[in-house]
Amino acid sequence: MREWLMRLRDWMRRDRLDAELDEELAFHRAQLERDAVAAGATTDEAAWTARRRLGNTRRVKGDSRARWAIPALDQFAQDVRYAVRGLRRSPGLTAGVVITLALGLGANTAMFGVVDRLLFRAPALLRDPDTAHRVYGFRTRRGTEEVGGVDQYARYRDIERWTHSFSAVAGFAPRELVVGTGDDAREMRVAVVSPSFFGFFEAPPVLGRYFTEAESKPGEAPVAVLSHGMWQTHYGGRHDVVGTALQIGSATYTIIGVAPRGFVGLWEERPPAAFISLTDYAANESKVGGAVWTTYSWGWMSTIVRRKPNVTLAAANADLTNALVRSYEAERLEDPSAPPLAATRPHAVAGSIIEQRGPRSSSDTKVATWVGGVSVIVLLISCANVANLLLARALRRRREIALRVALGVTRRRLLGQLLTESIVLAALGGVVGLGVAHWGGAALRAFLLEKNEAPAGIFDARTVWFAAAAALVVGLLTGLAPLVQATRAQLTSDLRAGARDGSYRSSHTRTALLIGQAALSATLLVGAMLFVRSLRNVEQFRLGYDTDPVLIVGMNARGVALDSARMVALRHRLLDAAKSVPGVESASLQSSVPFWNTRSYQLFVEGIDSVARLGRFRYNSVSPEHFATLGTRVLRGRGVTDEDTPTSPPVMVVSEAMGRALWPGRDPIGQCVRLRFPTAPCRRVVGVTENIQQEDLGEDPGYYYHLPAAQASPQVGGLFVRARGDGRGLRETVRVRLQREMPGAAYVTVTPFSEIVGSEKRSWRLGATMFTAFGALALVIAAVGFYSVIAYDVAQRSHELSVRVALGARARDITRVVVEQGVRFAVAGIALGLGIALLGAQRLQPLLFKQSATDPSVYAGVGVILLVAAIAACVAPARRAVRADPSIALRAD
């Protein structure tokens, strides 16, 4: 080992050693010549005597250099220099190959940076990630197994108390709470955690300390730990922050510490502003009261565990399931009406701490996985394109290769040089691809990492290593075709080959690569068109209300005591204040928001034994301006009016779907519905609206009804505010104006309705955008590939085409010969690609919205697009062939 290290050291300074060796040999030659002259020899005789006595200096140099040489490195360096010289002689080919590989490698590097963060990278600073797990609980409800977290505080304590396989158990929950007071109050993410949560990470506080179990007991003064980012941006990094007060949610917390830089818990995509304890949050924000510590009625948190050494995952899962069963038994002792264990069949698993890798992964993650696969397909298309170009180049160089073999170059050395050339090209493509990844990485993260507030840098060590490994693999793959061609070289015939001897030689490998490019491009374009149509269906789907101009105003008393009358008065002051804001068109009261928080009552309708069996009927308590504010159409009858007062007959407005479900074949207007109790006063239906989507796009039947706010809990809820344009532009203006009306520490939050509903559309928008981007990229690469290959073929067939012209072929005949070749390849590739797309349609169907994955018009459209692209790629080489002077080609070689 020591000898090789010394060799490596000498190899790195070989130029200096070569110079020293030459200097030493020159010195000895001069000494010998001087001695010969002193003995009476002439100058020429002295030089001859010196050369004879020194012997073969080339052998001496070779023997000496062998001491500090590493043959493999020397050979590789020579191959790299040879490859660079060859590529410099073909700048067009080199640029085309590098750009093609850069697009493929850049797309994959950018996707890796995002998918790695979503699915593979452990949370920052997590200690021993292999033994840290998130707990997933399973239970059966109405015949369907559901998955969730260990989400009640009492259940979390049961897991902590009744398991023996874990060295640590911690509870956590991300919450959006208003931090600060007055005009400075802002809604931020706050990490609600148990004291044991911090022990899962290598993250000692930079200031102060973390809270302890003693401080997390009910009744203790609330304490908080600031994140490093919050400390820097809001407190300027002051060291006297410890001991100061900070309003978080409904309570005032004492700051006792500051977390280190980079510690974001489990929320790298959106770092929290502060960390508070589970007990403080539950005591100050829950509506359950003290019962939260002992009952199982409020589910709001999750649990992570750390396995003890030598405890297998199977044993840990069995231990978790046993504790969960005991917890459900304890729940039944508290509440005998809870479902029996035989019906719920509870069990638990210790899964990945990365939620998107667990059984509760989101549709965004599924689409991101598909997009990751799509980026690999784009890279394969790039590889096929480059391999085809290098193979065409190898066919063109077959005389050169045969001549080098005839001169004594071993086939092994020849293959090494060809492989080195492809690796150099891949390395150049990888370097340029990192720039492409940096340019496109921000857009990908914006689509895949919602509300990303983490550092945007993409050039971390993992991503760079991935790019290097991908470039190496691509270099090997693209070099295979030229290697295979070189191994089949026929020395005698290749040495005789010239322009007249048919420099054009067809290749089944090149044909297969070209067809493969077209097939993969067709597959991607089918996916792109399906997602584009799916997104169009989503955007055109009527929800029953407008979203872009609407803002949602939420109210939080934050501990300010307000009775029912004062709350009603406050809501109406806020309503009047909102209407007074310039740019606001209208405003209305509301008690619930679709896709955010929904409410329901038990309904009783004459002639129906159980309304609940028909589905879930949600309601909203609204003021008369509601339908104009949201843009909900009243189809028949009327909406809520000022005449609907607490003393007037109770009324309701139902959706069209609800009317059909409860009174099929009859007019809903005038029908009677009783709320909550079968003996409750009769509410008459006075109007029918369009269907309201409330929980699930497409799957929601639209069962919804509206109640006058004056007749149903008028003190509950917030406001809808409609702007004259996009509501997001008025968000801060409305918040500041309404905050002035809030008493004490109470505050308002303003959220664009489009953000809430937009999150429901994200997966389709993501699929459409990413598939279209990669599909267009694949189409461009495939078109360039067609052009390059056909252009190379035309150049190789120049002698043949010139003979055709000399024998009387017309321009259209030459054009037809060239274009027909490309069209044949394109048609074969399109047919293969559409077949692959049909095979994968069943797996893609769940990700589409009201769009068949086997829509014939999509497949026909893709076929036409690719065929037109192929023809366009063949036109330029065909025109070049027509304009070529046949006499030049016929005189060649």
Coordinates of C-alpha atoms in Angstrom, one line a residue, residues 38-470:
A38 CA 40.6 15.5 -22.7
A39 CA 41.9 12.0 -23.9
G40 CA 42.5 13.6 -27.4
A41 CA 39.2 12.7 -29.2
T42 CA 37.5 15.1 -31.6
T43 CA 34.2 16.6 -30.8
D44 CA 32.3 14.2 -33.0
E45 CA 34.3 11.2 -31.6
A46 CA 33.6 12.4 -28.0
A47 CA 29.8 12.6 -28.7
W48 CA 29.8 9.1 -30.2
T49 CA 31.9 7.8 -27.3
A50 CA 29.5 9.4 -24.7
R51 CA 26.4 7.9 -26.5
R52 CA 28.0 4.5 -26.6
R53 CA 29.0 4.5 -22.9
L54 CA 25.6 5.7 -21.8
G55 CA 23.8 3.0 -23.8
N56 CA 20.1 3.1 -24.7
T57 CA 18.9 6.3 -23.0
R58 CA 15.3 5.6 -24.1
R59 CA 15.4 2.3 -22.2
V60 CA 16.9 4.1 -19.2
K61 CA 14.2 6.7 -19.3
G62 CA 11.5 4.0 -19.7
D63 CA 12.9 2.0 -16.7
S64 CA 13.1 5.1 -14.6
R65 CA 9.6 6.3 -15.5
A66 CA 8.2 2.9 -14.8
R67 CA 9.0 3.6 -11.2
W68 CA 6.7 6.6 -10.9
A69 CA 4.2 5.7 -13.6
I70 CA 0.7 4.2 -13.1
P71 CA -0.1 2.7 -16.5
A72 CA -3.8 2.7 -16.1
L73 CA -3.9 6.4 -15.3
D74 CA -1.5 7.3 -18.0
Q75 CA -3.5 5.3 -20.5
F76 CA -6.8 7.0 -19.3
A77 CA -5.2 10.4 -19.5
Q78 CA -4.0 9.7 -23.1
D79 CA -7.5 8.5 -24.0
V80 CA -9.1 11.6 -22.6
R81 CA -6.7 13.8 -24.6
Y82 CA -7.4 11.8 -27.7
A83 CA -11.2 12.0 -27.1
V84 CA -11.0 15.8 -26.5
R85 CA -9.0 16.3 -29.8
G86 CA -11.5 14.2 -31.7
L87 CA -14.5 16.0 -30.3
R88 CA -12.9 19.4 -31.1
R89 CA -12.8 18.3 -34.7
S90 CA -16.6 17.8 -34.7
P91 CA -18.0 20.8 -32.8
G92 CA -21.5 20.3 -34.2
L93 CA -21.8 16.7 -33.1
T94 CA -20.2 17.5 -29.7
A95 CA -22.6 20.4 -29.0
G96 CA -25.6 18.4 -30.0
V97 CA -24.6 15.5 -27.8
V98 CA -23.7 17.7 -24.8
I99 CA -27.0 19.7 -25.0
T100 CA -29.1 16.5 -25.4
L101 CA -27.4 14.9 -22.4
A102 CA -27.6 18.1 -20.4
L103 CA -31.4 18.3 -20.9
G104 CA -31.9 14.7 -19.8
L105 CA -29.4 14.7 -16.9
G106 CA -30.5 18.2 -15.8
A107 CA -34.2 17.1 -15.6
N108 CA -33.3 14.0 -13.6
T109 CA -31.0 15.9 -11.3
A110 CA -33.7 18.4 -10.5
M111 CA -36.3 15.7 -10.0
F112 CA -33.9 13.8 -7.7
G113 CA -33.4 16.9 -5.6
V114 CA -37.2 17.1 -5.1
V115 CA -38.1 13.4 -4.8
D116 CA -35.1 12.8 -2.5
R117 CA -36.5 15.4 -0.2
L118 CA -40.0 14.1 -0.4
L119 CA -39.3 10.3 -0.1
F120 CA -35.8 9.4 0.9
R121 CA -33.9 12.1 2.8
A122 CA -34.3 11.7 6.6
P123 CA -35.2 14.9 8.5
A124 CA -32.3 17.2 9.2
L125 CA -30.2 16.5 12.3
L126 CA -32.3 13.3 13.1
R127 CA -30.2 10.9 15.2
D128 CA -30.0 7.3 13.9
P129 CA -32.7 7.5 11.3
D130 CA -32.9 3.7 10.9
T131 CA -34.4 3.2 14.3
A132 CA -36.8 6.2 14.3
H133 CA -40.4 5.5 13.1
R134 CA -43.7 7.2 12.8
V135 CA -46.6 5.2 14.3
Y136 CA -49.5 4.4 12.0
G137 CA -52.7 3.1 13.5
F138 CA -55.3 1.0 11.5
R139 CA -58.9 0.4 12.3
T140 CA -61.9 -0.9 10.4
R141 CA -64.9 1.4 10.0
R142 CA -68.1 0.4 8.1
G143 CA -66.2 -2.4 6.5
T144 CA -63.3 -0.3 5.3
E145 CA -59.8 -0.3 6.9
E146 CA -58.7 3.3 7.6
V147 CA -55.2 4.4 8.5
G148 CA -54.3 7.3 10.8
G149 CA -51.8 8.3 13.4
V150 CA -52.0 7.6 17.2
D151 CA -53.9 10.9 17.3
Q152 CA -55.4 11.3 20.8
Y153 CA -53.2 12.5 23.7
A154 CA -54.6 9.8 25.9
R155 CA -53.8 7.2 23.3
Y156 CA -50.3 8.6 22.9
R157 CA -49.8 8.2 26.7
D158 CA -51.1 4.6 26.4
I159 CA -48.5 3.8 23.7
E160 CA -45.8 5.4 25.9
R161 CA -46.9 3.4 29.0
W162 CA -47.7 0.0 27.5
T163 CA -44.9 -0.6 25.0
H164 CA -41.4 -2.0 25.9
S165 CA -39.7 -2.0 22.5
F166 CA -38.8 1.6 22.3
S167 CA -36.2 3.8 24.0
A168 CA -38.2 7.0 23.4
V169 CA -41.8 8.0 22.4
A170 CA -42.7 11.5 21.4
G171 CA -45.9 13.2 20.3
F172 CA -46.1 16.1 17.8
A173 CA -48.5 18.2 15.7
P174 CA -47.9 21.1 13.3
R175 CA -50.4 23.9 13.9
E176 CA -51.1 27.2 12.2
L177 CA -51.4 29.8 15.0
V178 CA -51.2 33.5 15.1
V179 CA -47.9 34.7 16.5
G180 CA -47.6 38.3 17.9
T181 CA -50.2 40.9 18.7
G182 CA -51.9 43.8 17.0
D183 CA -51.0 44.7 13.4
D184 CA -47.8 42.6 13.8
A185 CA -49.8 39.4 14.4
R186 CA -49.1 36.8 11.7
E187 CA -50.3 33.3 11.2
M188 CA -47.3 31.0 11.3
R189 CA -46.5 27.3 11.7
V190 CA -45.9 26.3 15.3
A191 CA -44.5 22.9 16.2
V192 CA -46.5 21.4 19.1
V193 CA -44.3 18.7 20.6
S194 CA -43.6 16.7 23.7
P195 CA -40.3 17.3 25.6
S196 CA -39.1 13.9 24.4
F197 CA -39.3 15.1 20.8
F198 CA -36.0 17.1 21.0
G199 CA -34.1 13.9 22.1
F200 CA -34.7 12.4 18.6
F201 CA -32.4 15.0 17.1
E202 CA -28.7 16.1 17.4
A203 CA -29.8 19.7 18.0
P204 CA -28.6 21.3 21.2
P205 CA -30.1 24.8 21.7
V206 CA -27.9 27.7 20.8
L207 CA -29.5 29.8 23.5
G208 CA -31.3 28.8 26.7
R209 CA -32.8 25.3 26.9
Y210 CA -35.7 23.1 25.8
F211 CA -38.7 22.6 28.0
T212 CA -38.9 19.6 30.3
E213 CA -41.6 17.1 31.4
A214 CA -42.1 19.1 34.6
E215 CA -42.9 22.2 32.6
S216 CA -45.3 20.3 30.4
K217 CA -47.7 19.3 33.2
P218 CA -51.2 20.8 33.1
G219 CA -51.4 24.0 35.0
E220 CA -47.8 25.0 34.5
A221 CA -46.9 28.4 32.9
P222 CA -46.6 28.0 29.1
V223 CA -43.1 28.2 27.7
A224 CA -41.8 28.2 24.1
V225 CA -38.6 27.7 22.2
L226 CA -37.9 29.9 19.2
S227 CA -36.7 28.5 15.9
H228 CA -33.3 29.9 14.7
G229 CA -35.0 31.6 11.7
M230 CA -37.6 33.3 14.0
W231 CA -34.9 34.4 16.4
Q232 CA -32.9 36.0 13.5
T233 CA -35.7 37.7 11.6
H234 CA -37.9 38.9 14.4
Y235 CA -35.5 39.4 17.2
G236 CA -32.3 40.3 15.3
G237 CA -30.4 37.4 17.0
R238 CA -30.5 39.2 20.4
H239 CA -29.3 37.2 23.4
D240 CA -31.6 38.8 25.8
V241 CA -34.6 37.2 24.1
V242 CA -34.7 34.4 26.8
G243 CA -37.3 35.3 29.4
T244 CA -39.3 37.6 27.2
A245 CA -43.0 37.0 26.4
L246 CA -44.5 36.1 23.1
Q247 CA -48.2 35.7 22.2
I248 CA -48.9 32.4 20.4
G249 CA -52.5 31.6 19.7
S250 CA -54.6 32.3 22.7
A251 CA -51.9 32.3 25.4
T252 CA -48.7 34.3 26.3
Y253 CA -45.6 32.1 26.3
T254 CA -42.3 32.7 28.0
I255 CA -39.3 32.2 25.6
I256 CA -36.8 29.8 27.3
G257 CA -34.5 28.9 24.4
V258 CA -33.5 29.1 20.8
A259 CA -33.2 26.1 18.5
P260 CA -30.0 25.7 16.4
R261 CA -29.7 26.6 12.7
G262 CA -31.1 23.9 10.5
F263 CA -33.3 22.3 13.1
V264 CA -36.8 22.2 11.7
G265 CA -38.1 19.1 13.3
L266 CA -40.1 17.0 10.7
W267 CA -41.2 20.0 8.7
E268 CA -38.3 20.9 6.3
E269 CA -40.7 22.1 3.6
R270 CA -42.1 24.7 6.0
P271 CA -40.1 25.3 9.1
P272 CA -41.9 26.2 12.3
A273 CA -41.5 29.6 14.0
A274 CA -41.6 28.2 17.5
F275 CA -41.9 25.0 19.5
I276 CA -44.5 24.7 22.3
S277 CA -45.6 21.7 24.4
L278 CA -48.5 19.4 23.7
T279 CA -50.1 20.2 27.1
D280 CA -49.8 24.0 26.7
Y281 CA -51.5 23.8 23.3
A282 CA -54.2 21.5 24.4
A283 CA -55.0 23.6 27.5
N284 CA -55.1 26.9 25.7
E285 CA -56.5 26.0 22.2
S286 CA -58.8 23.0 22.6
K287 CA -62.5 23.1 23.0
V288 CA -62.5 19.9 25.0
G289 CA -61.1 21.4 28.2
G290 CA -59.4 19.3 30.9
A291 CA -60.9 16.1 29.5
V292 CA -58.2 16.1 26.8
W293 CA -55.8 14.4 29.3
T294 CA -58.0 11.4 30.0
T295 CA -60.5 11.0 27.2
Y296 CA -60.2 9.7 23.6
S297 CA -62.6 12.2 22.1
W298 CA -60.1 14.7 20.5
G299 CA -57.8 13.4 17.9
W300 CA -55.2 15.9 16.8
M301 CA -51.6 14.7 17.0
S302 CA -49.2 12.0 15.8
T303 CA -46.5 9.8 17.5
I304 CA -42.9 8.9 16.7
V305 CA -40.9 6.2 18.4
R306 CA -37.3 5.0 18.5
R307 CA -36.6 1.2 18.6
K308 CA -34.3 -0.2 21.2
P309 CA -31.1 -1.9 20.0
N310 CA -31.7 -5.5 18.8
V311 CA -35.5 -5.1 18.6
T312 CA -36.7 -6.2 15.2
L313 CA -39.4 -4.3 13.3
A314 CA -41.7 -7.2 13.5
A315 CA -41.4 -7.3 17.3
A316 CA -41.9 -3.6 17.5
N317 CA -45.1 -3.8 15.4
A318 CA -46.4 -6.6 17.7
D319 CA -45.7 -4.5 20.7
L320 CA -47.4 -1.5 19.2
T321 CA -50.5 -3.5 18.3
N322 CA -50.8 -5.0 21.8
A323 CA -50.6 -1.5 23.3
L324 CA -53.2 -0.1 20.8
V325 CA -55.6 -3.0 21.6
R326 CA -55.2 -2.3 25.3
S327 CA -55.9 1.4 24.6
Y328 CA -59.1 0.6 22.7
E329 CA -60.2 -1.6 25.6
A330 CA -59.6 1.4 28.0
E331 CA -61.6 3.5 25.7
R332 CA -64.5 1.1 25.8
L333 CA -64.4 1.1 29.6
E334 CA -64.7 4.9 29.5
D335 CA -67.4 4.9 26.7
P336 CA -69.4 1.6 26.4
S337 CA -71.0 2.9 23.2
A338 CA -67.6 2.7 21.4
P339 CA -67.5 0.0 18.7
P340 CA -66.3 -3.4 19.9
L341 CA -62.7 -4.6 19.1
A342 CA -64.0 -7.4 16.9
A343 CA -65.5 -4.7 14.6
T344 CA -62.7 -2.2 14.6
R345 CA -59.8 -4.7 14.5
P346 CA -57.1 -2.2 15.6
H347 CA -53.5 -2.7 14.8
A348 CA -50.4 -0.5 14.5
V349 CA -47.1 -0.5 12.6
A350 CA -43.9 1.5 13.1
G351 CA -43.4 2.8 9.5
S352 CA -41.2 5.4 7.9
I353 CA -40.7 8.6 9.7
I354 CA -41.2 10.3 6.3
E355 CA -45.0 10.4 6.0
Q356 CA -45.0 10.4 2.3
R357 CA -43.3 7.0 2.3
G358 CA -45.9 5.6 4.7
P359 CA -49.5 4.4 4.1
R360 CA -50.9 7.9 4.2
S361 CA -49.0 9.3 1.2
S362 CA -50.7 12.1 -0.7
S363 CA -51.8 12.3 -4.3
D364 CA -49.1 14.8 -4.8
T365 CA -46.5 12.2 -3.9
K366 CA -48.0 9.7 -6.3
V367 CA -47.9 12.2 -9.1
A368 CA -44.3 13.2 -8.1
T369 CA -43.3 9.5 -8.3
W370 CA -44.8 9.3 -11.8
V371 CA -43.0 12.5 -12.8
G372 CA -39.8 11.0 -11.5
G373 CA -40.3 8.0 -13.7
V374 CA -41.1 10.4 -16.6
S375 CA -37.8 12.2 -16.1
V376 CA -36.0 8.8 -16.4
I377 CA -37.8 8.2 -19.7
V378 CA -36.6 11.5 -20.9
L379 CA -33.1 10.5 -20.0
L380 CA -33.5 7.2 -21.8
I381 CA -34.6 9.1 -24.9
S382 CA -31.5 11.3 -24.6
C383 CA -29.3 8.2 -24.3
A384 CA -30.9 6.6 -27.3
N385 CA -30.4 9.8 -29.3
V386 CA -26.7 10.1 -28.3
A387 CA -26.0 6.4 -28.8
N388 CA -27.4 6.7 -32.3
L389 CA -25.2 9.7 -33.1
L390 CA -22.1 8.0 -31.7
L391 CA -23.0 4.8 -33.6
A392 CA -23.4 6.8 -36.8
R393 CA -20.0 8.4 -36.1
A394 CA -18.5 5.0 -35.5
L395 CA -19.8 3.8 -38.8
R396 CA -18.3 6.8 -40.5
R397 CA -15.0 6.1 -38.8
R398 CA -14.7 2.5 -39.6
R399 CA -11.8 3.0 -42.1
E400 CA -10.0 4.9 -39.4
I401 CA -10.7 2.2 -36.8
A402 CA -9.6 -0.6 -39.2
L403 CA -6.4 1.3 -40.1
R404 CA -5.5 1.7 -36.4
V405 CA -6.1 -2.0 -35.8
A406 CA -3.8 -2.8 -38.8
L407 CA -1.1 -0.6 -37.2
G408 CA -1.1 -2.6 -34.1
V409 CA -3.6 -1.0 -31.7
T410 CA -5.2 -3.7 -29.7
R411 CA -9.0 -4.0 -29.7
R412 CA -9.0 -3.6 -26.0
R413 CA -7.3 -0.3 -26.2
L414 CA -9.5 0.8 -29.1
L415 CA -12.7 -0.1 -27.1
G416 CA -11.3 1.8 -24.1
Q417 CA -10.8 4.9 -26.2
L418 CA -14.3 4.8 -27.6
L419 CA -15.8 4.3 -24.1
T420 CA -13.7 7.1 -22.7
E421 CA -15.0 9.4 -25.5
S422 CA -18.6 8.6 -24.5
I423 CA -17.8 9.2 -20.8
V424 CA -16.2 12.5 -21.6
L425 CA -19.3 13.6 -23.5
A426 CA -21.5 12.4 -20.6
A427 CA -19.3 14.3 -18.1
L428 CA -19.7 17.5 -20.1
G429 CA -23.4 16.9 -20.4
G430 CA -23.5 16.4 -16.6
V431 CA -21.7 19.7 -15.9
V432 CA -24.1 21.6 -18.2
G433 CA -27.0 19.5 -16.7
L434 CA -26.2 20.8 -13.2
G435 CA -26.9 24.3 -14.6
V436 CA -30.1 23.1 -16.1
A437 CA -31.1 21.5 -12.8
H438 CA -30.3 24.7 -10.9
W439 CA -32.4 26.7 -13.4
G440 CA -35.4 24.3 -13.3
G441 CA -35.1 23.1 -9.7
A442 CA -36.9 26.1 -8.2
A443 CA -39.9 25.6 -10.4
L444 CA -40.0 21.9 -9.5
R445 CA -39.8 22.6 -5.8
A446 CA -42.5 25.2 -6.1
F447 CA -44.8 22.6 -7.6
L448 CA -43.8 19.6 -5.5
L449 CA -42.9 21.2 -2.1
E450 CA -45.9 23.3 -1.3
K451 CA -45.2 26.6 0.6
N452 CA -41.6 25.7 0.6
E453 CA -39.7 28.0 3.0
A454 CA -36.6 25.8 3.2
P455 CA -33.3 26.8 1.6
A456 CA -33.6 26.6 -2.2
G457 CA -30.1 25.3 -2.9
I458 CA -30.0 22.2 -5.1
F459 CA -26.3 21.6 -5.2
D460 CA -25.9 19.5 -2.0
A461 CA -23.6 16.6 -1.8
R462 CA -26.3 14.0 -2.5
T463 CA -27.5 15.7 -5.6
V464 CA -24.1 16.2 -7.0
W465 CA -23.1 12.6 -6.4
F466 CA -26.4 11.5 -8.1
A467 CA -25.5 13.7 -11.1
A468 CA -22.0 12.2 -11.3
A469 CA -23.3 8.7 -11.0
A470 CA -26.0 9.3 -13.6

